[in-house]
Amino acid sequence: MNWMISSQNVSEMLLLRRCCSLTRCGPISTRRLKVAPAVTSCAARFCSSGSEDQSSYQCANWKHILAGLLAGTGAVLVYSQHRHKAERADVSVTITEKGSLLPVFSQDEVTKHRSLEDGVWVTYKGGVYDITEFVAMHPGGNKILLAAGGALEPFWALYAVHDQEHVLEILSEYKVGELCEEDLKKQQASKPSDPFSSDPERHPVLQVNTLKPFNAEPPPEILSDSYITPSAFFFKRNHLPVPQLDQASYRLQVEGLPQGVLSLSLEDLKTKFPKHTVTVTLQCAGNRRGDMNKVKPVKGLNWGVAAIGNAKWSGARLRDVLLAAGFEPGVAQWARHVQFEGLDKDVTGTSYGASIPLNKAIGEEGDVLLAYEMNGEDIPRDHGYPVRVVVPGVVGARNVKWLGKIVVSAEESSSHWQQQDYKGFAPGTDWNQVDFESAPAIQELPVQSAITVPADGAVIHHSDETLTVAGYAWSGGGREVIRVDVSLDGGKTWQVAQLRSGDKGQAPEPSPPPGRAWAWKLWEITAPLPPEAEELEIICKAVDSSYNVQPDTVPPIWNLRGLLSNAWHRVTVRLRRD
Amino acid sequence: MNWMISSQNVSEMLLLRRCCSLTRCGPISTRRLKVAPAVTSCAARFCSSGSEDQSSYQCANWKHILAGLLAGTGAVLVYSQHRHKAERADVSVTITEKGSLLPVFSQDEVTKHRSLEDGVWVTYKGGVYDITEFVAMHPGGNKILLAAGGALEPFWALYAVHDQEHVLEILSEYKVGELCEEDLKKQQASKPSDPFSSDPERHPVLQVNTLKPFNAEPPPEILSDSYITPSAFFFKRNHLPVPQLDQASYRLQVEGLPQGVLSLSLEDLKTKFPKHTVTVTLQCAGNRRGDMNKVKPVKGLNWGVAAIGNAKWSGARLRDVLLAAGFEPGVAQWARHVQFEGLDKDVTGTSYGASIPLNKAIGEEGDVLLAYEMNGEDIPRDHGYPVRVVVPGVVGARNVKWLGKIVVSAEESSSHWQQQDYKGFAPGTDWNQVDFESAPAIQELPVQSAITVPADGAVIHHSDETLTVAGYAWSGGGREVIRVDVSLDGGKTWQVAQLRSGDKGQAPEPSPPPGRAWAWKLWEITAPLPPEAEELEIICKAVDSSYNVQPDTVPPIWNLRGLLSNAWHRVTVRLRRD
């Protein structure tokens, strides 16, 4: 989700949430329909048997309904804002049907309206829309201006979030005319193909957050079954369509060093540099965002606890490649960052991008890889084929996939995802006041843990005399997890879990040097079931080698983007006595 | 406090606490006197006008009473255990007075009893005691065997914790005879001088935790008045008497490298290596232990929030000295640690010692100093004159003072303070089950912050329309504090504080490179007083550059040694409306 909301109020978010929670309980009341029809229709739609992009939402599950709604939160909120404005201006909201008495425009005429001064016009399915006034309200910000003077369809194909009824409803209010038949036919003839049509196949067990771009996580209980996460089950976090890249023509450009540009083929990477293999856990900055959404809605994919995985990555060390490209100590006098650019592109040709501090990139102990293998095989397309950066201990967002370019630079990446996203803010900061320049880009992540077994809401039979609780724990920056405490009584008492760095019955991975513990620990505890209890609130919390701990509760770390969600993880199970 | 309790129960600690809290409220009931007379007498004594070592305890202050009690916790608990044992065996507890019918022994006879097999005898003020059975119960562990066959006085002079009535009461039960007059006179003639008699003068503003060894912190409101803490106000944490060292004869030995031992004079350190100055915050692992004591008594000095300070340290880089002593990359094949040994010694000749990981010691970005200046002057005696190690980002306990020896080694320091202390444990771990080998030695500390102004319990006048809250924030491992959130309503809402890296009106220190933010930030917020409130619960919590945060509450991080106390800091103030 790379759109931005710049001017709506969090109280409107609460409206949305209230509406959602009522929707799941029974029929929608007339009053609520009046308040926010788009919201309720949206909720209702997600609750009907899944279709198209939403087929993966499991409607019986409240979390998934909320997830669906949040995928469209920005647009819904804009609708609410827009509606409010329309009411104030006493403009009746009517949907203009094709064939009305509106004027007919040629494409040339539409094309003249490409700026706020000349007006911003777009076409959609033969209609002409003057969206000048809407630009300031667009959740995706100024990016909407890229569509000015042309058709919306190719953009909406890329940003599937627009494919919702209420978005069409908003659009309809801006209709000013019809596109002439001739130009409409030309448009239809050049109808763009779905940019996601060449995305790879995925395993059906994945719980899909959005299909386009593809974002999905495995069921939690699968995650803790294997110390090394099979790539098929490793969470996928794509911002754009998966690019189709060819091993033979692939080139990696290294720029910004005194020797000029170095261009490397995949063969070069594999043969000219030593191959290193490092076991590294990657975690999305939004992992466990679902817990924040329960406190107060946030903007972003509604991840559960499984937007994290642990794999063996093999490739050339970034350090070695930078040295080969001419890095020498003098460069550190002016350079501060190493930028990465992906080969995935949006319709404007903009690639995903990010950067990391120079000392992490060049340090002997940084272990940053230009990886071409994941778990001993070519990196799968969803994970960055043929080459991705693996930055151990650092948030997933900097581990750029489909790597096309490396730039040694005095400045951070200017990418949207480095500057306007993936930063943390105080719980009181809302979208009206947030200043993205005031917070540093997330690099190292804080200590984290979660329970994968049992599932929240599970029913345990008292005939089982013991209960086994399992999960994972990890910390950023190479800080090893040294302890996981588990409580079966909501935090009153704590037991220390067994940690492991390998699969059961197999030799654990060797202990990492201090500060280079890049891989998670799996943990488990088997405890007697309290004889009288009817319900257990199970909690886990981890401690890392710097003795950092997880915060107790979510609200004090809540932030408007729902990032860095690392409060104690809690699940509640019921005990049945039959 | 370097004694160990190995076999008592935390429930006994609760007894102690209950007893303390009753003591401050009113007269001691007879029943309680029966249960634990030593405990109550101890509490009562600390409440009487202070004398000797305890003169600095402010008896009006509950925290200080508790501090005093805790200084003797180990002994008190042992008393309880011992008493219990005596009762079980139906042994009546009588204090044997001098002149009783007990036999008279010569010093030679006493000296024959120096082992558990031969019996462990000691003398004290002319009495002879067979403490064989007590050895297993001694809070200081086997160290008591060092006194076997001789006089207790020199040991008790060093470990002032023994100077309490209940300790004498325990001892009295083991009396087996009298020392003959002649030998008693010899002993008295060689009466040891007070090993602390040459300790330096200290500033009277310091709040003293123990006088011998000297442990003290400044009043919190002084701490936040100055970005650089003057050395007079910098907390003092001594484990042993301050050694008297002479600049001319001082030598630093560097061992464990292939070239053999390197011996350096102070002049060598100053002239043969470049002088580096680094601003580094040092924090005691026990800072804010007082907050843990409020939850459940812990063993250790009852520090408030000011066992932390920030100074400019100057000296040679440890890295440079190790390279000069013959460190080369091959050493890293077998070496893992760098050990430090102080020139302070206990009666057995054992020095304070600690170690840090090799990569911290040798890394170019570790910034470890062999410092000979503090804030531009020779390091004061209390802070390690003439040379101390300064290990930025790492717990105070590894910043060894009065440095005498450096050893590059495959192993950690075997020192008590590295192996049997300064480690973190789960809240459920008690002294019966604690396994010090199961936890890593504390090195980097977690993120921390505290309120220094206003003081807990302060009264604010409503005529002041605004309230200014100030404090410090710091994190270990070079992680910069990026935000401090302050709540005036017990955590319901949060405001972001202003951070500074210098004194008001002066240029801040330059921004550190990533991962090398060794100095604290001072912070401040001025907010309107809520018009209706009668009381405010003020809270602060910090976020570091890895987005680690402080935990909400103390109980889930409580540990038997009261270390790593970094939960949100809370103070309550009352508002007066006149």
PDB file of C-alpha atoms in Angstrom, chain A residues 157-264:
ATOM      1  CA  ALA A 157      -4.744  -2.399 -12.998  1.00  0.00           C
ATOM      2  CA  LEU A 158      -1.549  -1.785 -11.068  1.00  0.00           C
ATOM      3  CA  TYR A 159      -3.121  -0.543  -7.873  1.00  0.00           C
ATOM      4  CA  ALA A 160      -5.879  -3.051  -7.373  1.00  0.00           C
ATOM      5  CA  VAL A 161      -7.093  -1.242  -4.278  1.00  0.00           C
ATOM      6  CA  HIS A 162      -9.179   0.975  -6.563  1.00  0.00           C
ATOM      7  CA  ASP A 163     -11.245  -1.967  -7.698  1.00  0.00           C
ATOM      8  CA  GLN A 164     -14.046  -1.355  -5.206  1.00  0.00           C
ATOM      9  CA  GLU A 165     -17.582  -0.048  -5.613  1.00  0.00           C
ATOM     10  CA  HIS A 166     -17.205   2.994  -3.414  1.00  0.00           C
ATOM     11  CA  VAL A 167     -14.240   4.174  -5.476  1.00  0.00           C
ATOM     12  CA  LEU A 168     -16.469   4.165  -8.567  1.00  0.00           C
ATOM     13  CA  GLU A 169     -19.083   6.000  -6.575  1.00  0.00           C
ATOM     14  CA  ILE A 170     -16.609   8.731  -5.698  1.00  0.00           C
ATOM     15  CA  LEU A 171     -15.450   8.950  -9.292  1.00  0.00           C
ATOM     16  CA  SER A 172     -18.987   9.253 -10.617  1.00  0.00           C
ATOM     17  CA  GLU A 173     -19.460  12.569  -8.890  1.00  0.00           C
ATOM     18  CA  TYR A 174     -16.747  14.142 -10.968  1.00  0.00           C
ATOM     19  CA  LYS A 175     -18.155  13.135 -14.344  1.00  0.00           C
ATOM     20  CA  VAL A 176     -18.209  16.017 -16.805  1.00  0.00           C
ATOM     21  CA  GLY A 177     -18.745  14.293 -20.130  1.00  0.00           C
ATOM     22  CA  GLU A 178     -18.306  11.334 -22.434  1.00  0.00           C
ATOM     23  CA  LEU A 179     -15.322  10.374 -24.539  1.00  0.00           C
ATOM     24  CA  CYS A 180     -16.152  10.366 -28.250  1.00  0.00           C
ATOM     25  CA  GLU A 181     -16.854   6.916 -29.710  1.00  0.00           C
ATOM     26  CA  GLU A 182     -13.825   6.932 -31.985  1.00  0.00           C
ATOM     27  CA  ASP A 183     -11.288   7.662 -29.223  1.00  0.00           C
ATOM     28  CA  LEU A 184     -12.977   5.173 -26.905  1.00  0.00           C
ATOM     29  CA  LYS A 185     -12.496   2.448 -29.521  1.00  0.00           C
ATOM     30  CA  LYS A 186      -8.827   3.371 -29.859  1.00  0.00           C
ATOM     31  CA  GLN A 187      -8.414   3.142 -26.102  1.00  0.00           C
ATOM     32  CA  GLN A 188     -10.105  -0.233 -25.947  1.00  0.00           C
ATOM     33  CA  ALA A 189      -7.929  -1.542 -28.779  1.00  0.00           C
ATOM     34  CA  SER A 190      -4.827  -0.720 -26.748  1.00  0.00           C
ATOM     35  CA  LYS A 191      -6.320  -2.071 -23.545  1.00  0.00           C
ATOM     36  CA  PRO A 192      -3.417  -2.892 -21.295  1.00  0.00           C
ATOM     37  CA  SER A 193      -2.897  -6.398 -20.152  1.00  0.00           C
ATOM     38  CA  ASP A 194      -3.026  -7.096 -16.430  1.00  0.00           C
ATOM     39  CA  PRO A 195       0.469  -6.174 -15.165  1.00  0.00           C
ATOM     40  CA  PHE A 196       0.145  -8.940 -12.635  1.00  0.00           C
ATOM     41  CA  SER A 197      -0.722 -11.581 -15.203  1.00  0.00           C
ATOM     42  CA  SER A 198       2.802 -12.944 -15.234  1.00  0.00           C
ATOM     43  CA  ASP A 199       3.112 -13.208 -11.465  1.00  0.00           C
ATOM     44  CA  PRO A 200       4.220 -16.702 -10.404  1.00  0.00           C
ATOM     45  CA  GLU A 201       1.980 -19.426  -9.020  1.00  0.00           C
ATOM     46  CA  ARG A 202       1.720 -19.522  -5.235  1.00  0.00           C
ATOM     47  CA  HIS A 203       0.985 -22.255  -2.752  1.00  0.00           C
ATOM     48  CA  PRO A 204      -2.717 -22.323  -1.885  1.00  0.00           C
ATOM     49  CA  VAL A 205      -2.033 -22.673   1.849  1.00  0.00           C
ATOM     50  CA  LEU A 206      -0.921 -19.044   2.020  1.00  0.00           C
ATOM     51  CA  GLN A 207      -3.273 -16.584   3.661  1.00  0.00           C
ATOM     52  CA  VAL A 208      -3.593 -13.810   1.115  1.00  0.00           C
ATOM     53  CA  ASN A 209      -3.616 -10.210   2.233  1.00  0.00           C
ATOM     54  CA  THR A 210      -3.752  -8.690  -1.272  1.00  0.00           C
ATOM     55  CA  LEU A 211      -3.523 -10.495  -4.592  1.00  0.00           C
ATOM     56  CA  LYS A 212      -2.291  -7.550  -6.649  1.00  0.00           C
ATOM     57  CA  PRO A 213       0.379  -6.854  -5.609  1.00  0.00           C
ATOM     58  CA  PHE A 214       0.748 -10.234  -3.965  1.00  0.00           C
ATOM     59  CA  ASN A 215       1.049 -10.154  -0.181  1.00  0.00           C
ATOM     60  CA  ALA A 216       0.540 -13.316   1.810  1.00  0.00           C
ATOM     61  CA  GLU A 217       1.716 -15.201   4.875  1.00  0.00           C
ATOM     62  CA  PRO A 218       1.645 -18.870   5.881  1.00  0.00           C
ATOM     63  CA  PRO A 219      -0.599 -20.232   8.637  1.00  0.00           C
ATOM     64  CA  PRO A 220       1.288 -19.660  11.918  1.00  0.00           C
ATOM     65  CA  GLU A 221       1.338 -23.345  12.882  1.00  0.00           C
ATOM     66  CA  ILE A 222       3.335 -24.156   9.731  1.00  0.00           C
ATOM     67  CA  LEU A 223       5.902 -21.492  10.574  1.00  0.00           C
ATOM     68  CA  SER A 224       7.154 -23.110  13.768  1.00  0.00           C
ATOM     69  CA  ASP A 225       7.274 -26.590  12.238  1.00  0.00           C
ATOM     70  CA  SER A 226      10.550 -25.920  10.542  1.00  0.00           C
ATOM     71  CA  TYR A 227      13.611 -23.979  11.607  1.00  0.00           C
ATOM     72  CA  ILE A 228      14.309 -23.148   7.963  1.00  0.00           C
ATOM     73  CA  THR A 229      11.160 -21.817   6.307  1.00  0.00           C
ATOM     74  CA  PRO A 230      10.552 -23.462   2.910  1.00  0.00           C
ATOM     75  CA  SER A 231      10.401 -20.725   0.273  1.00  0.00           C
ATOM     76  CA  ALA A 232       6.859 -21.724  -0.716  1.00  0.00           C
ATOM     77  CA  PHE A 233       5.699 -20.862   2.798  1.00  0.00           C
ATOM     78  CA  PHE A 234       7.948 -17.845   3.312  1.00  0.00           C
ATOM     79  CA  PHE A 235       5.798 -14.704   3.517  1.00  0.00           C
ATOM     80  CA  LYS A 236       5.561 -12.748   0.260  1.00  0.00           C
ATOM     81  CA  ARG A 237       5.600  -8.967   0.422  1.00  0.00           C
ATOM     82  CA  ASN A 238       5.454  -7.396  -3.047  1.00  0.00           C
ATOM     83  CA  HIS A 239       4.888  -3.700  -3.690  1.00  0.00           C
ATOM     84  CA  LEU A 240       4.542  -4.063  -7.469  1.00  0.00           C
ATOM     85  CA  PRO A 241       4.122  -6.801 -10.091  1.00  0.00           C
ATOM     86  CA  VAL A 242       6.848  -9.447 -10.075  1.00  0.00           C
ATOM     87  CA  PRO A 243       9.180  -8.542 -12.962  1.00  0.00           C
ATOM     88  CA  GLN A 244      10.045 -11.123 -15.623  1.00  0.00           C
ATOM     89  CA  LEU A 245      13.805 -11.282 -15.560  1.00  0.00           C
ATOM     90  CA  ASP A 246      16.097 -13.372 -17.644  1.00  0.00           C
ATOM     91  CA  GLN A 247      19.213 -14.940 -16.188  1.00  0.00           C
ATOM     92  CA  ALA A 248      21.235 -14.333 -19.347  1.00  0.00           C
ATOM     93  CA  SER A 249      20.438 -10.667 -19.818  1.00  0.00           C
ATOM     94  CA  TYR A 250      20.347  -9.731 -16.141  1.00  0.00           C
ATOM     95  CA  ARG A 251      22.799  -6.990 -15.184  1.00  0.00           C
ATOM     96  CA  LEU A 252      23.543  -5.405 -11.839  1.00  0.00           C
ATOM     97  CA  GLN A 253      24.895  -1.830 -11.963  1.00  0.00           C
ATOM     98  CA  VAL A 254      27.140  -0.600  -9.148  1.00  0.00           C
ATOM     99  CA  GLU A 255      27.430   3.196  -9.163  1.00  0.00           C
ATOM    100  CA  GLY A 256      28.783   6.073  -7.136  1.00  0.00           C
ATOM    101  CA  LEU A 257      32.352   4.901  -6.687  1.00  0.00           C
ATOM    102  CA  PRO A 258      35.414   6.684  -8.082  1.00  0.00           C
ATOM    103  CA  GLN A 259      36.045   3.988 -10.727  1.00  0.00           C
ATOM    104  CA  GLY A 260      32.689   4.671 -12.374  1.00  0.00           C
ATOM    105  CA  VAL A 261      29.934   2.191 -13.094  1.00  0.00           C
ATOM    106  CA  LEU A 262      30.514  -1.525 -12.677  1.00  0.00           C
ATOM    107  CA  SER A 263      28.128  -3.809 -14.522  1.00  0.00           C
ATOM    108  CA  LEU A 264      27.901  -7.403 -13.363  1.00  0.00           C
TER     109      LEU A 264
END
